[in-house]
PDB file of C-alpha atoms in Angstrom:
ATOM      1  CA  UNK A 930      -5.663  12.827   0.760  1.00 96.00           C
ATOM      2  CA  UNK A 931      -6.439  14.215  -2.904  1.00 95.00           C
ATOM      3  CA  UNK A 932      -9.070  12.664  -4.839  1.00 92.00           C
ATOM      4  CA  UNK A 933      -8.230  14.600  -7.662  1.00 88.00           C
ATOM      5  CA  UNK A 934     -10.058  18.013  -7.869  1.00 85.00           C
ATOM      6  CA  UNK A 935      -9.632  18.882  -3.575  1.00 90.00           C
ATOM      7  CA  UNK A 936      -7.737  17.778  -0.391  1.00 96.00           C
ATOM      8  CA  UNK A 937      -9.420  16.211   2.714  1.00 95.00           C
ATOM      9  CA  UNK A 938      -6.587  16.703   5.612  1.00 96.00           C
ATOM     10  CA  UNK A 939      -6.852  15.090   8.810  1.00 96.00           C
ATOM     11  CA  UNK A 940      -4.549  16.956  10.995  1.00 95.00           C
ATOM     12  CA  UNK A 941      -4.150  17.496  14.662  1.00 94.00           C
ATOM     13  CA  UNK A 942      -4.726  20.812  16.395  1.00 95.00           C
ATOM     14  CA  UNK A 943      -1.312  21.610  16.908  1.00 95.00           C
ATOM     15  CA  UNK A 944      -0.538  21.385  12.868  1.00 96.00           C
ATOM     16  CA  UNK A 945      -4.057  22.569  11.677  1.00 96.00           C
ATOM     17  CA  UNK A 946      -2.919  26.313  10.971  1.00 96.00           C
ATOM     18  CA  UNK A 947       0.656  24.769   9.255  1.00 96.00           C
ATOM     19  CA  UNK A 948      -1.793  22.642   6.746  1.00 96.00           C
ATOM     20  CA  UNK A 949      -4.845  24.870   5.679  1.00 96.00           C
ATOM     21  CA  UNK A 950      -2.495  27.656   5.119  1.00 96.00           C
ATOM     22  CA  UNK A 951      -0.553  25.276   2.737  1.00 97.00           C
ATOM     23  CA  UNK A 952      -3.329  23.539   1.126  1.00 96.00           C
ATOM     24  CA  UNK A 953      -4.824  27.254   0.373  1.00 95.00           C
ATOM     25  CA  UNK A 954      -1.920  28.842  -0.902  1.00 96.00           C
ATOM     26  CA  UNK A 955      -1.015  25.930  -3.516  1.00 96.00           C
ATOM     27  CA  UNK A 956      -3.759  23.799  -5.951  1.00 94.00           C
ATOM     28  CA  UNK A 957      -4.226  20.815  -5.417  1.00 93.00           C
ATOM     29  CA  UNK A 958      -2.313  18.886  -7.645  1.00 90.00           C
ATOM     30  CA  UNK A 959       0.874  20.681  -7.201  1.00 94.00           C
ATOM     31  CA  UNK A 960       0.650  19.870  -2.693  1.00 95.00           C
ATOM     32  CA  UNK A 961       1.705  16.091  -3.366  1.00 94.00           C
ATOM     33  CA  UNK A 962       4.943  17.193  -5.297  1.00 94.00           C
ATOM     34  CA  UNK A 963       8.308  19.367  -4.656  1.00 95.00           C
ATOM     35  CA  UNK A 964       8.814  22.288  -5.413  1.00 96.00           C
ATOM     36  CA  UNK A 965       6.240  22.932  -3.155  1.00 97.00           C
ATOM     37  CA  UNK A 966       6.177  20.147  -0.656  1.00 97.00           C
ATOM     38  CA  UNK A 967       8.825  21.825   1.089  1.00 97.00           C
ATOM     39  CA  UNK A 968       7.351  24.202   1.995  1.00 98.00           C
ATOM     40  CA  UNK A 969       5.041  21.997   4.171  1.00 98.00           C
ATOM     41  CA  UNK A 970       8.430  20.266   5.666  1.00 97.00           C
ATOM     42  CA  UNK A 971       9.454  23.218   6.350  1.00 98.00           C
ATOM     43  CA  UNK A 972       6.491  24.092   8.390  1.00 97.00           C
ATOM     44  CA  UNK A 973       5.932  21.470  10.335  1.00 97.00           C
ATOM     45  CA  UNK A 974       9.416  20.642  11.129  1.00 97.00           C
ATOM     46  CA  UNK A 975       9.023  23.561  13.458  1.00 96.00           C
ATOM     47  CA  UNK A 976       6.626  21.503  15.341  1.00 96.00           C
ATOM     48  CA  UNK A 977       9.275  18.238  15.509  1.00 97.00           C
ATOM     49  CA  UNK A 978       7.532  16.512  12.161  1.00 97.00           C
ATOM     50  CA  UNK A 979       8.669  15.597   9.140  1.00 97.00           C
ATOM     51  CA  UNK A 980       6.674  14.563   5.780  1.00 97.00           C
ATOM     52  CA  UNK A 981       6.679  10.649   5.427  1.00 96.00           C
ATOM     53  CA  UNK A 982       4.943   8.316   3.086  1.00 94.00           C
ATOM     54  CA  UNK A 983       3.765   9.372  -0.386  1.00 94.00           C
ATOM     55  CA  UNK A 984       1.261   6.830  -2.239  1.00 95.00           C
ATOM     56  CA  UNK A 985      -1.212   6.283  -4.572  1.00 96.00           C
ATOM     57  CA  UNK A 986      -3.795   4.470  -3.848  1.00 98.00           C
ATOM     58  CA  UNK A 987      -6.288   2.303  -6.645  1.00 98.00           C
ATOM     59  CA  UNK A 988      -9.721   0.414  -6.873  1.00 98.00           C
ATOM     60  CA  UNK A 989     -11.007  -1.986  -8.808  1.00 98.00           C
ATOM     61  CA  UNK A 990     -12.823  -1.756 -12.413  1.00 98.00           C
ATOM     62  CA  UNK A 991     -15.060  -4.438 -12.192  1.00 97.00           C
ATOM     63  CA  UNK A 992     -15.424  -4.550 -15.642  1.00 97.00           C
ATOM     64  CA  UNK A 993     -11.701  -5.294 -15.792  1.00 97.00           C
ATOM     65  CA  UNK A 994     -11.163  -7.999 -12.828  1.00 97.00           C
ATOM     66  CA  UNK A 995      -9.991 -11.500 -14.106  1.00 97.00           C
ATOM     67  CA  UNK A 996      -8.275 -13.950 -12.587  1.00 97.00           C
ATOM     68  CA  UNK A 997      -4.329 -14.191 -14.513  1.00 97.00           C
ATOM     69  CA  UNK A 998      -2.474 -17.073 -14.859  1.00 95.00           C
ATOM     70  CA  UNK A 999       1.011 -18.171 -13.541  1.00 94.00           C
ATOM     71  CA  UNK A1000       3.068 -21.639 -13.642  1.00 94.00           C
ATOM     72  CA  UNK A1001       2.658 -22.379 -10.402  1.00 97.00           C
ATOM     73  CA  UNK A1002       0.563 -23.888  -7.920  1.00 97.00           C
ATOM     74  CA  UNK A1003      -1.295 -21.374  -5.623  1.00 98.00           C
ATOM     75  CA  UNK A1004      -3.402 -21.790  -2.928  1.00 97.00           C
ATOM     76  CA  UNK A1005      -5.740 -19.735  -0.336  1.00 98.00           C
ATOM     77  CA  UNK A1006      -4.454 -19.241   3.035  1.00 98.00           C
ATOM     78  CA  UNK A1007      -6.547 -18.359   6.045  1.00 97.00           C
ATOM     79  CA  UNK A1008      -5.710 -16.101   8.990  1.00 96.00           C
ATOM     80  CA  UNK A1009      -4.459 -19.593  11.092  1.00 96.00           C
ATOM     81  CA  UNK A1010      -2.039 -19.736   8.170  1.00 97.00           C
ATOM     82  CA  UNK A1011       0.288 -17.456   8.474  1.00 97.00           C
ATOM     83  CA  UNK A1012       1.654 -17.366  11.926  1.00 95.00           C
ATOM     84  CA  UNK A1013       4.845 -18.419  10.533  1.00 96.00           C
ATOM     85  CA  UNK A1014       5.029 -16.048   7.801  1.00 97.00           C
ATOM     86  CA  UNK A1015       5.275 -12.645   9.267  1.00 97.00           C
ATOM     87  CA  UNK A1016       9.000 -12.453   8.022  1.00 97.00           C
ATOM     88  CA  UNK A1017      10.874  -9.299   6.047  1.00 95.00           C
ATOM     89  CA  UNK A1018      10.969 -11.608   3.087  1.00 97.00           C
ATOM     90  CA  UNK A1019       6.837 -11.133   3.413  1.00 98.00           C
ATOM     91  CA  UNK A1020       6.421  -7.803   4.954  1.00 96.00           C
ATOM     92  CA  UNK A1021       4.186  -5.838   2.022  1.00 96.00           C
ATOM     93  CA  UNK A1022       1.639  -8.712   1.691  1.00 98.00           C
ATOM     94  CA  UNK A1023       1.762  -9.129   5.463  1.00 98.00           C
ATOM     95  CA  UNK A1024       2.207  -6.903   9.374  1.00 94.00           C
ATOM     96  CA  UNK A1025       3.600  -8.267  12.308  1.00 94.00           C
ATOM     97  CA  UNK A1026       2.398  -4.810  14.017  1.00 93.00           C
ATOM     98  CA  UNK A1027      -0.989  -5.234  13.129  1.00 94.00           C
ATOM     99  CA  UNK A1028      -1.739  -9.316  12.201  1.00 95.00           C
ATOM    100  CA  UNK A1029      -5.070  -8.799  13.710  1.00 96.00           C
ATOM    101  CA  UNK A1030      -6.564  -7.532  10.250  1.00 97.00           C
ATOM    102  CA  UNK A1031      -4.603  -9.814   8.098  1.00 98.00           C
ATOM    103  CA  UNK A1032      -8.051 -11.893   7.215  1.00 98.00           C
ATOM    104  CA  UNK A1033      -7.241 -13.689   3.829  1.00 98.00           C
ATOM    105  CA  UNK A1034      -3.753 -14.375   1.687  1.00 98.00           C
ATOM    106  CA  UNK A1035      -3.283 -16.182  -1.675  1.00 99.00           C
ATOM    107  CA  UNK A1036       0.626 -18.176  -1.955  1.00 98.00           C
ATOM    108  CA  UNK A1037       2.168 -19.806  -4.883  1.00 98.00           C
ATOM    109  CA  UNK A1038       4.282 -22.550  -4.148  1.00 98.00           C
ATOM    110  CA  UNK A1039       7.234 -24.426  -6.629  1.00 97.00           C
ATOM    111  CA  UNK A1040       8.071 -28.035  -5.417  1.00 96.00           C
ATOM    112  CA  UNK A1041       6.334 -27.181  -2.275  1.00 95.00           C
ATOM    113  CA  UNK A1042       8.274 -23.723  -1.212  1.00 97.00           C
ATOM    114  CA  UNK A1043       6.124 -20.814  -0.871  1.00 98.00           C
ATOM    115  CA  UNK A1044       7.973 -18.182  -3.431  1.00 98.00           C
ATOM    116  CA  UNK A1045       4.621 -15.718  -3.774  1.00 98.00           C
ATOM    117  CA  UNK A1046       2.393 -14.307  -1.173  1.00 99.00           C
ATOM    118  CA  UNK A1047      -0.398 -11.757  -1.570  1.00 99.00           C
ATOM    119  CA  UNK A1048      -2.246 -10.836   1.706  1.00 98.00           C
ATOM    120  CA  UNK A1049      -5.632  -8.937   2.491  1.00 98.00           C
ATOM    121  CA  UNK A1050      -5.889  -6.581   5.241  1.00 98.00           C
ATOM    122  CA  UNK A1051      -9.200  -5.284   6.504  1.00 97.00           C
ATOM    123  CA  UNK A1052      -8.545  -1.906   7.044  1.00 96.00           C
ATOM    124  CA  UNK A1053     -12.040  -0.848   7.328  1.00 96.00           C
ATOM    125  CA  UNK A1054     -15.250  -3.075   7.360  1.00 95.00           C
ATOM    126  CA  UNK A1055     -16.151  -2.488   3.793  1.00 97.00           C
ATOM    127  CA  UNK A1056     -12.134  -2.555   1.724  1.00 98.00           C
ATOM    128  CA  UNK A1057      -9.378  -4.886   1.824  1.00 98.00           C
ATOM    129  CA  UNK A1058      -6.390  -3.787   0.831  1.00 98.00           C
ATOM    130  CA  UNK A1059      -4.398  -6.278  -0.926  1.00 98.00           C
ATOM    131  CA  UNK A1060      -0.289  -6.162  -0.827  1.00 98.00           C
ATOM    132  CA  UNK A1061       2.238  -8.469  -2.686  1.00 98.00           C
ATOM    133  CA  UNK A1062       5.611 -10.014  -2.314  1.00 98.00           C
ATOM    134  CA  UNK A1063       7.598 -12.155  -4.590  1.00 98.00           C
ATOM    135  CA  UNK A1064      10.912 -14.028  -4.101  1.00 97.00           C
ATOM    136  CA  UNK A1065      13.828 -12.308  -6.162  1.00 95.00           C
ATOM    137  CA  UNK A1066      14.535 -15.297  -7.850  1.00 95.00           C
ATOM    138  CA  UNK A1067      11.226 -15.399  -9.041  1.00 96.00           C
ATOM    139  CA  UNK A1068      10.440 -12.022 -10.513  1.00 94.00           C
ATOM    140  CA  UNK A1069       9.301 -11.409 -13.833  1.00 93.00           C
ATOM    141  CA  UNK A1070       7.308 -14.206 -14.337  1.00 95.00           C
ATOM    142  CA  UNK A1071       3.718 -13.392 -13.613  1.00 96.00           C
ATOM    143  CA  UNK A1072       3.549 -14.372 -10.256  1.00 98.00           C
ATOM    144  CA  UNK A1073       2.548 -10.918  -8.639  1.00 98.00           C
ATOM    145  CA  UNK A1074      -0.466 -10.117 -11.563  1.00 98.00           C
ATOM    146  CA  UNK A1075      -1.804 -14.112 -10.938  1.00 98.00           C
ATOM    147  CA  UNK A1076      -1.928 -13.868  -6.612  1.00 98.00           C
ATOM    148  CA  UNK A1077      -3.044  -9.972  -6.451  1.00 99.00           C
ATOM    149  CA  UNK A1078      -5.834 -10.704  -9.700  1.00 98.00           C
ATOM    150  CA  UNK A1079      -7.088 -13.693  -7.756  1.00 98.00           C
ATOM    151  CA  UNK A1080      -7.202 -12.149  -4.203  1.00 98.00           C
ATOM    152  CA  UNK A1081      -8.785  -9.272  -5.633  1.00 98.00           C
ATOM    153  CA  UNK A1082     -11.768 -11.532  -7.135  1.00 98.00           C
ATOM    154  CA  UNK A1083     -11.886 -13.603  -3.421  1.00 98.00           C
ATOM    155  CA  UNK A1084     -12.518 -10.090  -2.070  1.00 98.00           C
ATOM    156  CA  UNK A1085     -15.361  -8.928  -4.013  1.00 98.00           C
ATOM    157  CA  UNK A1086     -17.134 -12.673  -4.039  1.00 98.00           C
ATOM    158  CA  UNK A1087     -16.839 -11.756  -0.298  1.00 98.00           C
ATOM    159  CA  UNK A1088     -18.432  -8.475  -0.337  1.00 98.00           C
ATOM    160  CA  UNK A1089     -15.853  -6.473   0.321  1.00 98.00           C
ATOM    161  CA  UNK A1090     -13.619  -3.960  -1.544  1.00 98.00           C
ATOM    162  CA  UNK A1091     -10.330  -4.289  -2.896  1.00 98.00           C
ATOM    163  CA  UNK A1092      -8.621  -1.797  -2.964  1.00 98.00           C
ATOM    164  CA  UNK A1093      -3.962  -1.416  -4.023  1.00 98.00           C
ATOM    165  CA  UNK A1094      -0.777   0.723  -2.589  1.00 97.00           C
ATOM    166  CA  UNK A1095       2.066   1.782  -4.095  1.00 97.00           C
ATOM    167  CA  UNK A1096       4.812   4.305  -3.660  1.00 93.00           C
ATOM    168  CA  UNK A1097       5.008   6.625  -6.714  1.00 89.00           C
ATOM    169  CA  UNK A1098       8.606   5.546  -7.778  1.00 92.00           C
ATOM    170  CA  UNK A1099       7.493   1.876  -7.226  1.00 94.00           C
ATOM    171  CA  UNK A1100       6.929   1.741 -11.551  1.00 95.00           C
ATOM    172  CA  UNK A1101       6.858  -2.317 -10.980  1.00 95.00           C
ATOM    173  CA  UNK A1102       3.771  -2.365  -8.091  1.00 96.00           C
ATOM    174  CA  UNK A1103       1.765   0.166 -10.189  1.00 97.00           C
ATOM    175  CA  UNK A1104       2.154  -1.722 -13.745  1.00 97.00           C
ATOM    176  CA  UNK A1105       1.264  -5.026 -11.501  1.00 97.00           C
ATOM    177  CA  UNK A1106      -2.065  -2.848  -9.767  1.00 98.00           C
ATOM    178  CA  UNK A1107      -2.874  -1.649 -13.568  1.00 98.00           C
ATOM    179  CA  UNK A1108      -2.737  -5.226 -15.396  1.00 98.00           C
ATOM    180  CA  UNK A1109      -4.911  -6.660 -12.615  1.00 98.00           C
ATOM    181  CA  UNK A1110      -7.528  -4.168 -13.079  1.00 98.00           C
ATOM    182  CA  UNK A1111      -6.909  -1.458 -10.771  1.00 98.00           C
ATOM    183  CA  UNK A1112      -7.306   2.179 -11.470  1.00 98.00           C
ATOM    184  CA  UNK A1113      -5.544   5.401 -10.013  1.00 97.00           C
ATOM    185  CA  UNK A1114      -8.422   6.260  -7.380  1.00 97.00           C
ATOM    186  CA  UNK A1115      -6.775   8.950  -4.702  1.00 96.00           C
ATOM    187  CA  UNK A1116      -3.331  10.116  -3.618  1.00 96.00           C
ATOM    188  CA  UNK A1117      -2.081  10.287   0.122  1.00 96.00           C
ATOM    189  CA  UNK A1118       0.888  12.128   2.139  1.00 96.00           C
ATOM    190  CA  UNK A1119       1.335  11.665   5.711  1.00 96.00           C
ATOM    191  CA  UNK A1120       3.264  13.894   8.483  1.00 97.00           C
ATOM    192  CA  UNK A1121       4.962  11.908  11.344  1.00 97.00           C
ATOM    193  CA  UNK A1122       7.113  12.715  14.219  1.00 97.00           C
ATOM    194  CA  UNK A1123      10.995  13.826  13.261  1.00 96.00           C
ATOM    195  CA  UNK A1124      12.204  11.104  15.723  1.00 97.00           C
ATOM    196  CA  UNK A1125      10.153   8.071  13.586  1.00 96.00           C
ATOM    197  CA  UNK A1126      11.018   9.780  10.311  1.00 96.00           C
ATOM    198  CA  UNK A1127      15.376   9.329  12.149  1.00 95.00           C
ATOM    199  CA  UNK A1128      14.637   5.814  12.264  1.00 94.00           C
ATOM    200  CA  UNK A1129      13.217   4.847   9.614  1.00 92.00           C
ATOM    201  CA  UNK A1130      16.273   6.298   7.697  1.00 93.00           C
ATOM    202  CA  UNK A1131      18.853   4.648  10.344  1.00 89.00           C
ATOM    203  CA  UNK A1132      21.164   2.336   8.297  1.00 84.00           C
ATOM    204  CA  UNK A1133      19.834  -0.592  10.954  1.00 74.00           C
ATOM    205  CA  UNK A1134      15.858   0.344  10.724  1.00 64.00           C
ATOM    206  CA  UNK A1135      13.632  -2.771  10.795  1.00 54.00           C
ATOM    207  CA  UNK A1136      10.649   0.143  10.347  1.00 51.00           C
ATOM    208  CA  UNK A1137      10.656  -0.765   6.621  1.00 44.00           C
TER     209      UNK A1137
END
C-alpha cells in the first residue's frame, strides 16, 4: 500500500526478505509500475506467487459530496434485499464469498426491472466501500454517478466512511469515483499464490 510519499507492506515471513529488498532498492512511486514490478514477480515466483490485483483506492471530499441525478427511479435496499441478487450481472456492487458485510445497496429500477445496483460493504467498522454495476444497455446515462453519489451520502449520514475501487485501466470507474466526489487517496498491489493467479486467467474462471 502507497499513500503517496512511502509503502506500508504486509507480507508473510516467508516473502518478507523478497519485499523490503524491493521496496528499498526502488522509490516509491516507481514499485506500483513495470519496468520494475517485475522484478518483484520475479522474486516471489520463486516462492509459488505471482503479483495480482493493482488498484487505486479514493475517499470522499466532503466538501464535494452531492447527491446526482438520473431518470430513473431508485430505491434503498437493505441486507434482507439482496439474497436474490448475488449474480455475475451484480458482482462489483455485490460478493457471494463474503455477503456477510454487504450492509446497505442503492438500485435503480425502469418499469420495475432493476438495471443499476450500487452496494456497501463494511470492510472495517469505520469505511464502507461502495462498488457499482450497471446493465450494458444502460450505460452512459448517469446511472452509476446518481447510485454511487447517493450511497456515498447514506454512508456518511450513518457515520461511517465511504470510501471507492478501481483498477487503473478501469478510465470509466475512476471518472464515475471523481464526478461523485472522490479523490485519489492510496494505491494497493497484492501477491497471491501462482495456482489462484492460473485460475483466475483460465478461459472458464468464475474468480472474476
Amino acid at each position: 500500500v502507497s499513500y503517496g510519499n512511502n509503502i506500508v507492506a504486509s507480507v508473510s515471513e516467508e516473502l518478507e526478505d523478497e519485499v523490503r529488498g524491493y521496496i528499498g532498492h526502488f522509490p516509491a512511486v516507481h514499485c506500483f509500475e513495470t519496468p520494475n514490478l517485475h522484478v518483484l514477480n520475479d522474486a516471489v515466483e520463486k516462492k509459488g506467487m505471482r503479483v495480482c490485483f493493482m488498484a487505486e483506492y479514493f475517499l470522499p471530499d466532503l466538501n464535494a459530496q452531492k447527491r446526482l441525478p438520473c431518470d430513473l427511479e431508485t430505491r434503498f435496499l437493505d441486507p434482507e434485499d439482496l439474497a436474490e441478487l448475488y449474480t455475475p450481472q451484480w458482482s462489483n456492487a455485490l460478493c457471494e464469498k463474503r455477503k456477510e458485510l454487504d450492509v446497505l445497496a442503492m438500485g435503480a429500477y425502469e418499469a420495475g426491472r432493476l438495471v443499476g445496483l450500487a452496494g456497501c460493504s463494511a470492510d472495517c467498522e469505520t469505511m464502507w466501500q461502495i462498488g457499482i454495476d450497471v446493465a450494458e444497455s444502460h450505460r452512459r446515462r448517469g446511472i452509476a454517478s446518481s447510485l454511487v453519489s447517493g450511497l456515498a451520502l447514506a454512508a456518511l449520514e450513518r457515520g461511517k466512511v465511504p470510501f471507492y475501487c478501481a483498477a487503473w485501466s478501469n478510465i470509466r470507474s475512476v471518472r464515475t469515483a471523481i464526478r461523485c466526489g472522490f479523490r485519489p487517496a492510496w494505491v494497493e498491489l497484492t501477491v497471491k499464490k501462482r495456482e489462484f493467479v492460473d485460475a483466475m486467467n483460465a478461459p472458464d474462471s468464475s474468480i472474476r
